[in-house]
Structures are given as structure tokens and as C-alpha cells.
Amino acid sequence: MSPSQDPITDESVQAWAQSLAQTTQQPLPTILQTLATDTDREVFSELLHRVIRPDDPGETVDAITELRSRPRQGWPENVEAALKTAARFARRAPGYARNQIINVMAEGLDAVIDTPQTEPTPGADLQIMEASVLGRSQAAKRVERLRVLLDRPAWGSVTVPLAEVLAPAPHWAFKETIRDLETVLGPLLELLASTNRAEASEHPDDTWEPRAVFLKIQHDFQLTVLEHLVLNLCERQELRGLVLGLDLPTPFDTTSSTQLTELHQRFATVLQRVYTATGHRAVIRLNTADHRALSGAQQSYALWSAWIQHVMTPEIMERADLRIRVVNPWDTQQLHRLAELYDLEARLHPGGSVTTELMRGVPAELVEHLQAEHHRVRRYGLLVWQTDTRLIIRALYHRLLHGDVAAGLDQQPLNGPYFGFQTRPVYPHQDSLQQLRAGRQILACLPDSQLGTPSVTAHTLNTPDDVRAVVDRAVAAQRPDQQDQHPEPDVLSHLSERVAVVDELIATMDTQRDQLLEVLCSETGRTLTDAVEEYGDAIDAVRWNQTVAQQLPALRGARPVAATPTLVLSGRSHPLVEVFGVVTAIYLTGGGCVISPDPLTARTTAVSVDILQRTLAERLVDFAVVRAGDEDFLGRVLCTDPRWATVVHFGPDTAAHRLRIMKPDMPLISGFSSKNAMIITPTADIDQAVADVVTSAFTTAGQTPASCSLVVLVGSMTGSARFKNQLVDATESLEIGYPTDPRVHLGRLVEPPATPLNRGLRELGPGESWWLAPAEQDSTGRLYSPGLRAGVRVGSDAHISEYRGPVLSIMEADTVEDAIEIINMTPYGLSAGIHTADEHSQRVFREKIHAPIHFYNAPINRIRPGILGLTGVKHSASGMLGALGARSWLNQFMTWHDAARTTPQSQPSALVSALAGLPTAVQRLLAAAEADGVASDWVSEAARSDARELKTLLGTHQVASPAGLPRQRRIIVEAWAEPTPVTIRWETGPLQHLLRVVAAGLAIGATMTVSVPHDLPEQLRQLLDLDSTVTYRCEDASSFRRSLQKQPAPERATASGRLIPQITAEPRIRLITDHSTPEAQAHGNQLASAILHARGAEAPVTLVHRPVVSASRLEMMPFVHEKSSLSSREVREN
């Protein structure tokens, strides 16, 4: 029977578990009884997260009451009784109520758990079970405790996860990691080998079994480390007599058969060397850990079958003994089926065996049952250096359902160091060691790298004539020429050809990957790990643009036309993403552009532009460098040229403000400023929260708009010593230095800190203190150690200002609602995250946070185009309907003409009563238009199209399921849109244009201000006056412009008496003018320019001025704000 034909199901596994439980006389520990079915596991998981884990019992009241009413299938009577008692006393005595649950869950734990004080089970296999190792301090403690275990001969084998004996290190430092592991583990292994040799001399009759050390790995990078570590250790004569075990990760669904075959080849070499060096066959241990809980029995069984077929071949099995560790005793049916299917015993070497490892505390009847089936059974114990029962229960739960994976900072999947979402192409990284060596070669080139320098020199602007020549070339490239056929203005006419060219671009980027990584690291000081992530995001951006462009022909009701040239002012935060993401968007929409980079990333941009020019049409992509210091002269000449259709700017809001001062009516699309924040609640997994905070705050030295610069601790978390100690240890353990050093986590700043980062690194505000003070590391002024600033008060500089550097502000709040309000007080809104197991807190966060990108139990340090690349609010964006990676991103680089089968002035062919199914507000609008004699088939058909589009536009849907993420962090990415306020100004053109835009807003349910130059017909006016979502104003153009002038933001007094402005998102402006003739278009452009002048340079504004069309998506998008969330639904417990 093949694995795919085997009828194993979740139901059969459950039946097996129940029948097995009924035959046992000895009761199982309570915690094992609560994990027999999927429903029970889900309820216990919430019980753990929301009741057992929080430090403050008061946080558990609502959770106890709610969980008491949840359905369960097989929980024992003592647990049910405890839940009933806890629910009765939850509000009056929450501490007593929670203790009822903790005590009943602790029943029988002494049969499962070992402590340093207990008498060990003779020969039992032990593994330390504690908090994750996030820093050097914890790693040193773990090594010392391993030494204690090895010094006690009464205990049996010991498992050593490689991730727990060293602080996390980047993948590129694999040589250094191997050396450090050899230094740490060598003496421990020699100690055990000498003990085994001594014991063997005392037991010559083979009745004694040598103790083993299992080295546990969690992904293929650690396999590379393990492979070379073992080969180096095997050179030591002192290891003679050692029994070495290899504890392998469970397979998961992104592991291909090619990768499994590769693992087999590497194992064969390692096992032979182990036998030669130690005189003992190695022991391979496989864990049946978490896939049954995550994927179901059938999926888990199929994965294990593939693993055994490709890895556990006769060639391997004749060199090793095999142990299969059954983490959850209810999974033993898988073991039986696999043993029967593959006849594992027959494939072993003579005298070899398959051993089943069962947790201590499992009933003797189960052991006897397995032994009768043909299996050797061995017990294993979990050693806990804890006295807190809550921590023991949490650790045991994690071990039962998620295996032995630590929550370290270096988690990577089996796919190697380069990985990403499904939108990313598959790279041939079949050998991670080869990729690691390639990375080291890149690092070796950094000190002398001059990539891009000749191009920067050649394209530097020196005079105003140079600037005008650049703009002239860009305009000429857009115009058809009889000698040189340029693309047609119609975007769709050459779309398929351009999509194919973008495929070639992606292939070229892959061949030039090392050069892109080299120039990015050498110029900006990024670590190679950070550069690899950005390279992957650039690929994502190109793929997303391609995907959206291919959907353009399906857009009904509008025809896209290429716009005139675009000026791209790329920044220093994400130079690869910005250049490739913007240029391919412009290219796919039929346009051309000039790229002018930040002087600090000019070389990176030059290499990128060279790739683009060689692959796309060179005339459509030009390059112009403005030297530092020339921004106010030549930069002004370049940016204020009236021939630009759009100016795209990436950088802080202060730079966008300078651009608006230069030319208030500049057609500016600008982002990314941010003050990203994370909320840590009492129900958070502390280890995972700390790991995610450190990753979010200090990736790229905290310089990107995706970095987290603010953490708000809620409730009892404000006094959590464990959170503080973990955070300080993990942050302090980050290696600081230049990218040439592969061990570095945190690289240099792109330039010496200026205001306000200089304040953030050097000055403390009232009440503030350093948990960890930043320090300048050398004389360059660009290298700083990270800082943790605690005691930050509401309204202080550390709360409000965007630092963009390696400093994290820590604040406190009583409730989640208070924490959200603290975050919303900042003048920015891009991304925010929350660590909590409480679904109510997650719902409140989603409803109230002023940020379009949400993270739940996950790091927030990246904005992934096509998945999490959306438009910020408040000062985080200006002029954008959709940011890089949003659904509406490409629409901003085209002009649109209506393509409906009817015209706005067409007479209605059906009564309004035939419009059933439309939103009520839209029906009323159309009825009023009919009563006033201005109804139109064009408007009615567009309204029907809007109704069909609503579900797609506003509904929540899964964007992508990330491929290759660590198996115990199940990730869900969702996208949706919410209504946003819009001010509509009708100046010229048919009244039906106004009706069409208002109908789109009413369908969305957005709040609108409708401004008209003269009164509307009576029925329409009355309708808009009475609608609660609409503010109707009749005013001339000058009055309207005066109403747009920026008013001082209302201020709020903080607890210290300081007044801080309450900055809110400004309504978008939809300007409606006639576009029927060139003269009418010119007049409309003058009106748009006057509005931008009236608005001024102080505040960002998004003005939508284009022809009104019947296409639903185009007319509805100004009324919605796209949002997305990334949720880690299975949080690791430790």
C-alpha cells in the first residue's frame, strides 16, 4: 500500500486514542487527557494563553467565564469540576479561581517532569525545557546546566539543541558558529565519552548501555553547521566511546523530494565519520511533533512517509540505529502504520533496532501494547529548572504540541537562507552551504567595492542645462517618432509584450543578485541578511506589478492611457524595492521615468538602473544624480519642472514638506514616514514577543520606515522582570559592526545621526531611564550599539518623534485601549502590532488602531509588496491612493478615459424601481436624480457595477499563505478595505459626473463633503442635506479653497500638563472637472493647482483629479483605505 492510499484520518487517530485510553488502568497525567482531540487541544490552548500564562490573575476573569461555556469532547471530570468552580469565583476571587485550574492541570506532572532535585529515572533520556535562548546570558546558563546533567551518571541520554548553547548568529557566520560550538560542546562531549569508557571497562558483559548525546537541529542551516561540527569533532581521539545522536526536524510541506534526497546524501557522509571516530553507530531520532495538530493526520502521515522513503534508505539505516520519539502519545497510530508499511526492522543493520520513545507518565498498558506489537520502548523525561507550576505547564504544553523548536532569532525554514512568499520565484538553492559560501564571497568584496561609481560620475548633474536636457530626453521618449517606433499611448496595446520583458528582468536580477547585494551592503552598511531580505522584497514588488498589470484588460468601464514622464526620487530606506518597484510599474503602464537617488544610495541605484536599462527600453529609464548640497538649486530645478506628470518620493515627511514648499502644486506621491509600535499584553508569549521586538526594532539598525521604534507594555507586563531580562539580554547580545563581519546583526548607520536621532541616542526626557544605553562604537559617528529607553511619557519626544535609528522607546498603559490611544497620538500611521492570545484584544486593535498594516503575534520589521505594502495615514503618506504593493498602485501612473457603452447624458431606459439590489442610499440618489430629470443609464449601470464590486473591495480575503516559514508559526495574511472620508468638489462638466462619484461613495458607506459651485436640483439637494454621511455645501471656488486651508490641530493635555496636537488623517479630495477638450483639461489643471496652493505645504494631501469613469474600482478606490494583517495563529510556547 502506498502512503497516499493508506486510509489514515483524523477520525481514525481519535478512535485509536480513545480505545487505547479505555484499556489503561493507570490514569494519564491531566494535561495529556486534555489533548486527545483537536477540539480539546484548541480549548486547552486558549486556557493556557488566557488563564494560566498571564502574571496578573485579574487578566483572566473574562477568559475563565468564556471558556467554561466552550464545547469539549473528552475532558476528565476533575478538570470540568475545576472549570465550574473557577467560573463561579472568577470575578470575586480571580486568584483563587485561576489556582483551581492550575492545580488540576498540575495533577500527575511529577510522573512526567524531572527537576534537578528529583531522583532521576535510571537510563531515562532527558532534555532541558526552559525559556528560549535569545542572548548570551541564557546560553551560558544552558551550557552550565548541560554540564550538570552530564556529571550525573544516573541519568541517561541528553538532548542538546544547537540553538540553545549559543546566542543566535547570522547564517553567514557559519564558520564562526561551528568554531564556537566546538569550543562549547567539545569539553562536554569529551566528558561523556570518558565516562562511557570508564563504565564500559566496569561492565564487560554487555549488560551496560552507553549514554548518548543527541545534537538537535531545527532547519537546514543548522544541518550545515551540524555536518561540519561533527566532522571537526570526529578528529578528536578523546571522543572514542561516545554515542552520538542526531535529532532531526520533522518534515513539513515545503520540503521537496530533491531536498530530502540531498539530506540523505549528507547524512551518509556524517554517519560514516561518526562510526570511524567513536566506534559506535550513530543514532538517528525522528520526532512526531506538531504536524498532526497543524495539518491533520493524513497530511502528517504523508509527510512522514516521504521522509522515510527519501532519507531513511537502507544505506543510511545500516549505519545507524533509529529512534522515533512520540511526542503526543495519541500519535502512536502513525508509528504503527509506518513501521508496517516500510518494514523498518528489516531495513536495519544486523542487530539494529527501531526504538519508540514515550514520555514518562504514559500508562504501562500502552508500553506493553507497543512492545507486543514488535517495538522496543524507551522512556524519556523533560527536565525543568523551574519551580513555578505555571511555567512547567506552559513548557510541557509546548513540548507536546510543537516539539522542541526554540523561539530563537535565527529561525529559518528547510528551504535555506533565502526564502519568501509564494509570489517570489523559486531559486535553485539546493545546497545551503553553497549559498553560504557565496555570501562569504560577497562579504570579502565589500571593503574595495566601487560598483556603480562610474555611472554615478557620468550622470551627475552640474548645471541647470544638464537638468533640462534630462527632462527633454524623458519627454521625447514618450512621443511617437516615425524613425523610432515608441510604445502607443494606449497601455493595453503592448501590455503582453511588456509583461514578457519583465520576466526577462527578473531573470537578469537573479543573475546580477550578488552585485546588487554587494553594492547595497558596501554603500549603506546593511548586513548581508538585511540586504538579502530587501532583494527578495524587490523581486516581490516586480512580481506584484506584473500581476496587477495582467488584470488591466479585465477592467470594464475605463481605458488606460500612458501618462507623461515621471520623476522618481528614490530614498535610502529601501533603494532596491523603490527603484525596481516604481520603474516596473511605470514601464508596465506604458510610461517612462527619470530616477534621481538620495546621494547616500546613488551607487546602489546606478547598478539597479543599469539592469533596468539593459532589460527594458533604455530611453524609458534615465538616471540623474544631484550631489549632496545641490538639492536647493539643481534639485529644485529638476523637481519643479512642470512637464512631470507625477513626482514619486520615498523618504521622511520632512523631505516631502520641502518639496511642497518648492512647488505647492507639485503632483507628488510621497511616503514613508512612520512611528511603528508594538503592544505587549499579559497574554503574550514573552519569549516570542521579545524575539519579535528585537527583530522589528533593530533590523537594518532601525533605519527603515518598517522598523518598530515604540513598545507599549500593558497591565501586568509593565512589571514583568522576565520580559525586561529577556529583552536586555537579547538586545545586548546583538553583534555590532560593519557588514564585512559575517557575525554582525546590527550594521552601521547610513550617515552620522542628525536631529532627531541624535536626541534619541543621547538625551533622556523627564522620568526616562536606559534599560540599555546606546554607545558610539568608533570615531566614524555611524556605528552605535542599540538602546532601550524606558519610562517614556505620553507626548514626550521619544513618544512622538521619528528617530530612524537603533533606539527603542518603552511605554506603559493600563489597558489595550489605552495602549492603542498612545500609538494613535503620534503623527504617523503605517504599521503596528500586538502580541496577545486574547481575541477580544485583537478585535479592538483591528477596529481602533490608526495604521493600515497590522501584525498579530509577529514581527513588524518588513513591508512586503503585494502582501503588506499599503498606504500610510496622517504624515506617513501624501498624494497616494495606493502605495507600492497595493492593488491601486499602478493606477496612479496612467490617465483614464471612460469606456462605457453609454454616455453620461444618455436618458434612462428603465425605472429606478428596476434597480433592486443596490444599496438603499444609492437607490435614493438615483430616484432623486430621476425626479429632477437628470437620471442617466450611464450612472445607473455604473451603480450596478459598484454593487457587484463591493464584496471584492470591502470583503476580507486571504492574500497569500507564506511558503517556507517555520512550521510552528502558522501565518495568515489577510487584506480588506475600509471606508475613508472624502471631500468632493464639482467644478465643471456634466452633473452626471458628480452623481457617479457620489454614488460610488454612498455604495462604500464613506463620509463625504460635497461642495458645488451652484445649487443642485431640489430633490438631489434635499437628499444630500438629509443624508447623515454627507455634508452638502454650495460655495464658489475661492470659498472652497479657503475651507481647505490647514487649521491648527486640536491639542490635548497629557498627565504632565504638556499639550500635544491630535493629528488625524485628512480627507482625500476628489476634484471633478470637464476633460472633454484640451482647453477644458488645462482649465481643470489650473483649478487643481489652485487647490494645492490653498492647502499649503504644511500637511500632506491626496488630491484625485482625473476624468470620471464608470469603472467601479477606479471611482470607488478614493473612498476606501486598503488594509492588511499578518497573524501568527500558533504562538510558540516555552
PDB file of N, CA and C in Angstrom, residues 1014-1057:
ATOM      1  N   HIS A1014     -22.929  75.815  -7.542  1.00  0.00           N
ATOM      2  CA  HIS A1014     -24.303  76.350  -7.551  1.00  0.00           C
ATOM      3  C   HIS A1014     -25.230  75.240  -7.078  1.00  0.00           C
ATOM      4  N   ASP A1015     -26.392  75.622  -6.620  1.00  0.00           N
ATOM      5  CA  ASP A1015     -27.305  74.659  -6.014  1.00  0.00           C
ATOM      6  C   ASP A1015     -27.699  73.555  -6.990  1.00  0.00           C
ATOM      7  N   LEU A1016     -27.827  72.361  -6.466  1.00  0.00           N
ATOM      8  CA  LEU A1016     -28.288  71.224  -7.243  1.00  0.00           C
ATOM      9  C   LEU A1016     -29.805  71.283  -7.375  1.00  0.00           C
ATOM     10  N   PRO A1017     -30.362  70.515  -8.289  1.00  0.00           N
ATOM     11  CA  PRO A1017     -31.831  70.410  -8.352  1.00  0.00           C
ATOM     12  C   PRO A1017     -32.412  70.017  -7.002  1.00  0.00           C
ATOM     13  N   GLU A1018     -33.676  70.362  -6.782  1.00  0.00           N
ATOM     14  CA  GLU A1018     -34.277  70.313  -5.455  1.00  0.00           C
ATOM     15  C   GLU A1018     -34.204  68.947  -4.794  1.00  0.00           C
ATOM     16  N   GLN A1019     -34.592  67.891  -5.511  1.00  0.00           N
ATOM     17  CA  GLN A1019     -34.637  66.571  -4.893  1.00  0.00           C
ATOM     18  C   GLN A1019     -33.237  66.101  -4.494  1.00  0.00           C
ATOM     19  N   LEU A1020     -32.274  66.329  -5.349  1.00  0.00           N
ATOM     20  CA  LEU A1020     -30.898  65.938  -5.032  1.00  0.00           C
ATOM     21  C   LEU A1020     -30.373  66.725  -3.835  1.00  0.00           C
ATOM     22  N   ARG A1021     -30.659  68.036  -3.828  1.00  0.00           N
ATOM     23  CA  ARG A1021     -30.176  68.867  -2.724  1.00  0.00           C
ATOM     24  C   ARG A1021     -30.779  68.404  -1.401  1.00  0.00           C
ATOM     25  N   GLN A1022     -32.056  68.138  -1.398  1.00  0.00           N
ATOM     26  CA  GLN A1022     -32.706  67.703  -0.170  1.00  0.00           C
ATOM     27  C   GLN A1022     -32.155  66.357   0.296  1.00  0.00           C
ATOM     28  N   LEU A1023     -31.935  65.458  -0.674  1.00  0.00           N
ATOM     29  CA  LEU A1023     -31.411  64.145  -0.320  1.00  0.00           C
ATOM     30  C   LEU A1023     -30.040  64.264   0.350  1.00  0.00           C
ATOM     31  N   LEU A1024     -29.151  65.057  -0.255  1.00  0.00           N
ATOM     32  CA  LEU A1024     -27.806  65.193   0.298  1.00  0.00           C
ATOM     33  C   LEU A1024     -27.839  65.937   1.629  1.00  0.00           C
ATOM     34  N   ASP A1025     -28.765  66.869   1.778  1.00  0.00           N
ATOM     35  CA  ASP A1025     -28.886  67.590   3.053  1.00  0.00           C
ATOM     36  C   ASP A1025     -29.295  66.658   4.179  1.00  0.00           C
ATOM     37  N   LEU A1026     -30.133  65.683   3.872  1.00  0.00           N
ATOM     38  CA  LEU A1026     -30.677  64.807   4.901  1.00  0.00           C
ATOM     39  C   LEU A1026     -29.809  63.593   5.187  1.00  0.00           C
ATOM     40  N   ASP A1027     -28.929  63.252   4.272  1.00  0.00           N
ATOM     41  CA  ASP A1027     -28.098  62.055   4.466  1.00  0.00           C
ATOM     42  C   ASP A1027     -27.067  62.316   5.573  1.00  0.00           C
ATOM     43  N   SER A1028     -27.043  61.429   6.567  1.00  0.00           N
ATOM     44  CA  SER A1028     -26.160  61.638   7.727  1.00  0.00           C
ATOM     45  C   SER A1028     -24.684  61.476   7.377  1.00  0.00           C
ATOM     46  N   THR A1029     -24.359  60.805   6.274  1.00  0.00           N
ATOM     47  CA  THR A1029     -22.954  60.605   5.898  1.00  0.00           C
ATOM     48  C   THR A1029     -22.438  61.707   4.979  1.00  0.00           C
ATOM     49  N   VAL A1030     -23.322  62.657   4.594  1.00  0.00           N
ATOM     50  CA  VAL A1030     -22.946  63.670   3.611  1.00  0.00           C
ATOM     51  C   VAL A1030     -23.099  65.062   4.215  1.00  0.00           C
ATOM     52  N   THR A1031     -22.077  65.891   4.011  1.00  0.00           N
ATOM     53  CA  THR A1031     -22.161  67.315   4.325  1.00  0.00           C
ATOM     54  C   THR A1031     -22.242  68.064   3.000  1.00  0.00           C
ATOM     55  N   TYR A1032     -23.348  68.749   2.770  1.00  0.00           N
ATOM     56  CA  TYR A1032     -23.586  69.427   1.485  1.00  0.00           C
ATOM     57  C   TYR A1032     -23.284  70.912   1.641  1.00  0.00           C
ATOM     58  N   ARG A1033     -22.458  71.427   0.687  1.00  0.00           N
ATOM     59  CA  ARG A1033     -22.121  72.856   0.731  1.00  0.00           C
ATOM     60  C   ARG A1033     -22.213  73.435  -0.679  1.00  0.00           C
ATOM     61  N   CYS A1034     -22.853  74.587  -0.797  1.00  0.00           N
ATOM     62  CA  CYS A1034     -22.876  75.333  -2.049  1.00  0.00           C
ATOM     63  C   CYS A1034     -21.994  76.567  -1.848  1.00  0.00           C
ATOM     64  N   GLU A1035     -20.895  76.649  -2.627  1.00  0.00           N
ATOM     65  CA  GLU A1035     -19.915  77.728  -2.410  1.00  0.00           C
ATOM     66  C   GLU A1035     -19.115  77.935  -3.678  1.00  0.00           C
ATOM     67  N   ASP A1036     -18.578  79.130  -3.822  1.00  0.00           N
ATOM     68  CA  ASP A1036     -17.752  79.385  -5.002  1.00  0.00           C
ATOM     69  C   ASP A1036     -16.357  78.800  -4.788  1.00  0.00           C
ATOM     70  N   ALA A1037     -15.536  78.841  -5.812  1.00  0.00           N
ATOM     71  CA  ALA A1037     -14.227  78.197  -5.785  1.00  0.00           C
ATOM     72  C   ALA A1037     -13.326  78.793  -4.715  1.00  0.00           C
ATOM     73  N   SER A1038     -13.355  80.115  -4.557  1.00  0.00           N
ATOM     74  CA  SER A1038     -12.476  80.733  -3.566  1.00  0.00           C
ATOM     75  C   SER A1038     -12.894  80.346  -2.149  1.00  0.00           C
ATOM     76  N   SER A1039     -14.185  80.255  -1.884  1.00  0.00           N
ATOM     77  CA  SER A1039     -14.645  79.829  -0.556  1.00  0.00           C
ATOM     78  C   SER A1039     -14.235  78.391  -0.289  1.00  0.00           C
ATOM     79  N   PHE A1040     -14.356  77.560  -1.314  1.00  0.00           N
ATOM     80  CA  PHE A1040     -13.947  76.163  -1.137  1.00  0.00           C
ATOM     81  C   PHE A1040     -12.460  76.073  -0.804  1.00  0.00           C
ATOM     82  N   ARG A1041     -11.644  76.828  -1.520  1.00  0.00           N
ATOM     83  CA  ARG A1041     -10.205  76.778  -1.266  1.00  0.00           C
ATOM     84  C   ARG A1041      -9.878  77.281   0.132  1.00  0.00           C
ATOM     85  N   ARG A1042     -10.604  78.309   0.595  1.00  0.00           N
ATOM     86  CA  ARG A1042     -10.351  78.795   1.952  1.00  0.00           C
ATOM     87  C   ARG A1042     -10.682  77.716   2.994  1.00  0.00           C
ATOM     88  N   SER A1043     -11.715  76.932   2.718  1.00  0.00           N
ATOM     89  CA  SER A1043     -12.084  75.880   3.673  1.00  0.00           C
ATOM     90  C   SER A1043     -11.025  74.795   3.780  1.00  0.00           C
ATOM     91  N   LEU A1044     -10.145  74.710   2.777  1.00  0.00           N
ATOM     92  CA  LEU A1044      -9.108  73.683   2.773  1.00  0.00           C
ATOM     93  C   LEU A1044      -7.846  74.129   3.485  1.00  0.00           C
ATOM     94  N   GLN A1045      -7.748  75.400   3.790  1.00  0.00           N
ATOM     95  CA  GLN A1045      -6.514  75.872   4.426  1.00  0.00           C
ATOM     96  C   GLN A1045      -6.304  75.162   5.752  1.00  0.00           C
ATOM     97  N   LYS A1046      -5.074  74.762   5.974  1.00  0.00           N
ATOM     98  CA  LYS A1046      -4.740  73.957   7.143  1.00  0.00           C
ATOM     99  C   LYS A1046      -4.996  74.725   8.426  1.00  0.00           C
ATOM    100  N   GLN A1047      -5.793  74.121   9.314  1.00  0.00           N
ATOM    101  CA  GLN A1047      -6.065  74.702  10.615  1.00  0.00           C
ATOM    102  C   GLN A1047      -5.193  74.024  11.670  1.00  0.00           C
ATOM    103  N   PRO A1048      -4.844  74.746  12.730  1.00  0.00           N
ATOM    104  CA  PRO A1048      -4.048  74.105  13.792  1.00  0.00           C
ATOM    105  C   PRO A1048      -4.791  72.899  14.359  1.00  0.00           C
ATOM    106  N   ALA A1049      -4.045  71.821  14.550  1.00  0.00           N
ATOM    107  CA  ALA A1049      -4.655  70.610  15.100  1.00  0.00           C
ATOM    108  C   ALA A1049      -5.083  70.842  16.534  1.00  0.00           C
ATOM    109  N   PRO A1050      -6.221  70.299  16.943  1.00  0.00           N
ATOM    110  CA  PRO A1050      -6.631  70.435  18.347  1.00  0.00           C
ATOM    111  C   PRO A1050      -5.600  69.781  19.260  1.00  0.00           C
ATOM    112  N   GLU A1051      -5.431  70.387  20.425  1.00  0.00           N
ATOM    113  CA  GLU A1051      -4.414  69.901  21.351  1.00  0.00           C
ATOM    114  C   GLU A1051      -5.058  69.177  22.528  1.00  0.00           C
ATOM    115  N   ARG A1052      -4.272  68.260  23.099  1.00  0.00           N
ATOM    116  CA  ARG A1052      -4.735  67.506  24.260  1.00  0.00           C
ATOM    117  C   ARG A1052      -3.660  67.597  25.338  1.00  0.00           C
ATOM    118  N   ALA A1053      -4.096  67.766  26.562  1.00  0.00           N
ATOM    119  CA  ALA A1053      -3.161  67.857  27.683  1.00  0.00           C
ATOM    120  C   ALA A1053      -2.807  66.459  28.166  1.00  0.00           C
ATOM    121  N   THR A1054      -1.512  66.196  28.337  1.00  0.00           N
ATOM    122  CA  THR A1054      -1.061  64.934  28.887  1.00  0.00           C
ATOM    123  C   THR A1054      -1.114  65.005  30.421  1.00  0.00           C
ATOM    124  N   ALA A1055      -0.789  63.883  31.071  1.00  0.00           N
ATOM    125  CA  ALA A1055      -0.829  63.844  32.539  1.00  0.00           C
ATOM    126  C   ALA A1055       0.145  64.847  33.146  1.00  0.00           C
ATOM    127  N   SER A1056       1.228  65.155  32.408  1.00  0.00           N
ATOM    128  CA  SER A1056       2.216  66.108  32.916  1.00  0.00           C
ATOM    129  C   SER A1056       1.847  67.552  32.604  1.00  0.00           C
ATOM    130  N   GLY A1057       0.721  67.737  31.907  1.00  0.00           N
ATOM    131  CA  GLY A1057       0.295  69.087  31.565  1.00  0.00           C
ATOM    132  C   GLY A1057       0.759  69.569  30.214  1.00  0.00           C
TER     133      GLY A1057
END
